[in-house]
Amino acid sequence: MRILSVIMLIFLAIGCKSPEARRPVSQNSGSYIDESVERNKEMIARDEDYIKQQMGKDPDTEYLTSADGFWYFYNNKSTDSLNTKTPQFGDIVVFDYSISSIEGTSIYAEGEKPTREYTMDKEKLFTGLRQGLKLMKEGETVTFLFPSHKAFGYYGDKDKIGSNVPITAKVTLHNIKEESTNEIDN
């Protein structure tokens, strides 16, 4: 009977032991993510160098650098001192645009894309164009030079623009309707 008590005591001691965490079968060091980050940095640097090279071929044009990582120049700049409004979150803008390669080969010609009505930051639009519109005033035409990560990125546009292609977009902003005006109209 004493032996049976000792055995039961041992089982109780083993059964009351706290559970140990299981170790993963394999561990990832994060090197894939680090490699991906490095590849992306190299691609961005390549895009930017190429765009700067192309801008260097046109010394007569005054290129401006945006804080968002792209370049642009004015084809038609507003000189009206009363025209100071740029689109803000929720404003509705009406614009036309065409897209070409950085070298100037047409991808979507003027008029090929329909005039677009867009609610700022509330609808889908590629990053660079969304940021570029915020720099414009009514009546202006601006040409933007976007590195691929500001354009259509890895996926392209699934039609004419391939993966990781830097582009040029010529945009004409026709109209800006303020958000507060939109709410009154509805």
Short mmCIF file of C-alpha atoms in Angstrom, two decimals:
data_model
loop_
_atom_site.label_atom_id
_atom_site.label_comp_id
_atom_site.label_asym_id
_atom_site.label_seq_id
_atom_site.Cartn_x
_atom_site.Cartn_y
_atom_site.Cartn_z
CA MET A 1 0.00 0.00 0.00
CA ARG A 2 2.89 2.31 0.78
CA ILE A 3 4.36 1.71 -2.67
CA LEU A 4 1.00 2.55 -4.23
CA SER A 5 0.90 5.82 -2.25
CA VAL A 6 4.41 6.76 -3.37
CA ILE A 7 3.55 6.05 -7.03
CA MET A 8 0.38 8.15 -6.79
CA LEU A 9 2.35 10.96 -5.17
CA ILE A 10 4.86 10.87 -8.05
CA PHE A 11 2.03 11.02 -10.63
CA LEU A 12 0.49 13.95 -8.81
CA ALA A 13 3.81 15.79 -8.76
CA ILE A 14 4.32 15.20 -12.49
CA GLY A 15 0.69 16.10 -13.32
CA CYS A 16 0.88 19.41 -11.42
CA LYS A 17 3.92 20.63 -13.34
CA SER A 18 3.26 23.88 -15.24
CA PRO A 19 3.11 23.55 -19.04
CA GLU A 20 6.20 24.46 -21.03
CA ALA A 21 6.01 26.52 -24.19
CA ARG A 22 6.66 24.59 -27.36
CA ARG A 23 9.47 25.82 -29.56
CA PRO A 24 8.84 26.39 -33.27
CA VAL A 25 10.09 23.72 -35.65
CA SER A 26 11.80 26.36 -37.84
CA GLN A 27 12.72 29.94 -37.17
CA ASN A 28 12.84 32.80 -39.66
CA SER A 29 15.54 35.35 -39.16
CA GLY A 30 13.74 38.10 -41.04
CA SER A 31 16.38 38.02 -43.76
CA TYR A 32 13.71 37.79 -46.51
CA ILE A 33 12.14 41.04 -45.33
CA ASP A 34 15.56 42.69 -45.05
CA GLU A 35 16.43 41.56 -48.59
CA SER A 36 13.09 42.89 -49.88
CA VAL A 37 13.68 46.27 -48.25
CA GLU A 38 17.14 46.45 -49.83
CA ARG A 39 15.75 45.52 -53.28
CA ASN A 40 13.09 48.23 -52.97
CA LYS A 41 15.64 50.85 -51.93
CA GLU A 42 17.82 49.94 -54.92
CA MET A 43 14.84 50.09 -57.29
CA ILE A 44 13.79 53.52 -55.98
CA ALA A 45 17.36 54.82 -56.34
CA ARG A 46 17.52 53.44 -59.92
CA ASP A 47 14.17 55.08 -60.81
CA GLU A 48 15.26 58.41 -59.33
CA ASP A 49 18.64 58.35 -61.08
CA TYR A 50 16.98 57.56 -64.40
CA ILE A 51 14.41 60.35 -63.98
CA LYS A 52 17.18 62.83 -63.07
CA GLN A 53 19.10 61.70 -66.18
CA GLN A 54 16.07 62.41 -68.36
CA MET A 55 15.53 65.80 -66.70
CA GLY A 56 19.17 66.63 -67.44
CA LYS A 57 18.44 66.20 -71.16
CA ASP A 58 15.95 69.11 -70.93
CA PRO A 59 17.87 71.96 -69.27
CA ASP A 60 15.37 74.61 -70.44
CA THR A 61 12.59 73.22 -68.24
CA GLU A 62 12.42 74.29 -64.60
CA TYR A 63 11.75 71.08 -62.65
CA LEU A 64 10.47 71.31 -59.11
CA THR A 65 10.90 68.61 -56.48
CA SER A 66 7.94 67.66 -54.34
CA ALA A 67 8.25 66.72 -50.70
CA ASP A 68 6.49 63.46 -51.62
CA GLY A 69 9.30 62.11 -53.81
CA PHE A 70 8.49 63.09 -57.40
CA TRP A 71 9.30 65.93 -59.81
CA TYR A 72 7.08 68.26 -61.79
CA PHE A 73 6.95 71.33 -63.99
CA TYR A 74 4.19 73.73 -64.98
CA ASN A 75 2.93 73.67 -68.56
CA ASN A 76 0.36 76.33 -67.63
CA LYS A 77 0.66 78.04 -64.24
CA SER A 78 -2.07 80.23 -62.78
CA THR A 79 -1.00 83.87 -62.53
CA ASP A 80 -4.30 84.96 -60.96
CA SER A 81 -3.48 86.23 -57.46
CA LEU A 82 -7.05 85.39 -56.36
CA ASN A 83 -6.67 81.77 -57.47
CA THR A 84 -4.82 80.36 -54.45
CA LYS A 85 -6.99 77.37 -53.53
CA THR A 86 -5.56 73.88 -53.84
CA PRO A 87 -7.63 70.73 -53.29
CA GLN A 88 -8.07 69.54 -49.70
CA PHE A 89 -9.43 66.32 -48.20
CA GLY A 90 -12.99 65.72 -49.36
CA ASP A 91 -13.00 68.34 -52.14
CA ILE A 92 -14.24 67.19 -55.54
CA VAL A 93 -11.82 67.87 -58.39
CA VAL A 94 -12.44 67.55 -62.11
CA PHE A 95 -9.33 66.85 -64.19
CA ASP A 96 -7.93 65.33 -67.37
CA TYR A 97 -4.64 63.51 -67.67
CA SER A 98 -2.43 61.64 -70.08
CA ILE A 99 0.37 59.22 -69.27
CA SER A 100 3.63 58.57 -71.09
CA SER A 101 6.93 56.89 -70.38
CA ILE A 102 9.70 59.00 -68.86
CA GLU A 103 11.25 59.17 -72.35
CA GLY A 104 8.01 60.65 -73.74
CA THR A 105 6.41 57.64 -75.49
CA SER A 106 2.63 57.91 -75.14
CA ILE A 107 0.93 55.23 -73.03
CA TYR A 108 -2.48 56.89 -72.61
CA ALA A 109 -2.80 59.82 -75.02
CA GLU A 110 -4.64 63.05 -74.20
CA GLY A 111 -8.36 62.36 -74.45
CA GLU A 112 -7.90 58.57 -74.20
CA LYS A 113 -8.76 58.69 -70.50
CA PRO A 114 -12.15 60.31 -69.82
CA THR A 115 -12.39 63.51 -67.76
CA ARG A 116 -12.30 62.36 -64.17
CA GLU A 117 -14.30 63.62 -61.19
CA TYR A 118 -12.50 62.59 -58.01
CA THR A 119 -13.20 63.15 -54.31
CA MET A 120 -9.82 63.93 -52.75
CA ASP A 121 -8.47 61.07 -50.60
CA LYS A 122 -11.82 59.27 -50.54
CA GLU A 123 -11.51 57.30 -53.79
CA LYS A 124 -8.86 55.14 -55.43
CA LEU A 125 -6.21 56.93 -57.43
CA PHE A 126 -2.54 56.11 -57.74
CA THR A 127 -0.42 57.72 -55.03
CA GLY A 128 1.60 60.16 -57.11
CA LEU A 129 -1.41 61.61 -58.92
CA ARG A 130 -3.33 62.00 -55.67
CA GLN A 131 -0.38 63.89 -54.14
CA GLY A 132 0.23 65.88 -57.33
CA LEU A 133 -3.36 67.14 -57.52
CA LYS A 134 -2.90 68.68 -54.06
CA LEU A 135 -0.20 70.98 -55.53
CA MET A 136 -2.42 72.33 -58.31
CA LYS A 137 -4.85 75.22 -58.67
CA GLU A 138 -7.85 75.49 -61.00
CA GLY A 139 -6.88 75.95 -64.64
CA GLU A 140 -3.30 74.75 -64.23
CA THR A 141 -1.61 72.07 -66.32
CA VAL A 142 1.30 70.30 -64.68
CA THR A 143 3.55 67.48 -65.88
CA PHE A 144 4.61 65.09 -63.13
CA LEU A 145 7.50 62.62 -63.26
CA PHE A 146 6.71 59.70 -60.96
CA PRO A 147 9.08 56.92 -59.90
CA SER A 148 7.36 53.54 -60.17
CA HIS A 149 6.49 53.33 -56.45
CA LYS A 150 4.53 56.61 -56.79
CA ALA A 151 2.87 55.42 -60.00
CA PHE A 152 1.46 51.91 -60.42
CA GLY A 153 4.19 50.02 -58.55
CA TYR A 154 4.70 46.29 -58.69
CA TYR A 155 1.33 45.44 -60.26
CA GLY A 156 1.23 48.06 -63.01
CA ASP A 157 -2.21 49.11 -64.19
CA LYS A 158 -2.97 45.59 -65.50
CA ASP A 159 -3.40 47.03 -68.99
CA LYS A 160 -0.71 49.16 -70.65
CA ILE A 161 1.67 49.92 -67.77
CA GLY A 162 3.93 47.11 -66.64
CA SER A 163 5.51 46.29 -63.31
CA ASN A 164 7.79 48.90 -61.70
CA VAL A 165 7.60 51.45 -64.54
CA PRO A 166 8.29 55.13 -63.82
CA ILE A 167 5.88 57.39 -65.72
CA THR A 168 5.12 60.96 -66.74
CA ALA A 169 1.58 62.27 -66.22
CA LYS A 170 0.35 65.51 -67.76
CA VAL A 171 -2.61 66.75 -65.67
CA THR A 172 -5.04 69.62 -66.23
CA LEU A 173 -7.14 70.60 -63.21
CA HIS A 174 -10.43 72.09 -64.41
CA ASN A 175 -12.44 72.61 -61.23
CA ILE A 176 -12.31 72.32 -57.43
CA LYS A 177 -15.54 72.11 -55.43
CA GLU A 178 -15.00 72.53 -51.70
CA GLU A 179 -16.23 69.79 -49.37
CA SER A 180 -18.59 72.14 -47.52
CA THR A 181 -20.17 73.12 -50.87
CA ASN A 182 -20.66 69.42 -51.67
CA GLU A 183 -22.60 68.83 -48.44
CA ILE A 184 -24.95 71.77 -49.13
CA ASP A 185 -25.64 70.58 -52.69
CA ASN A 186 -26.67 67.09 -51.53
#
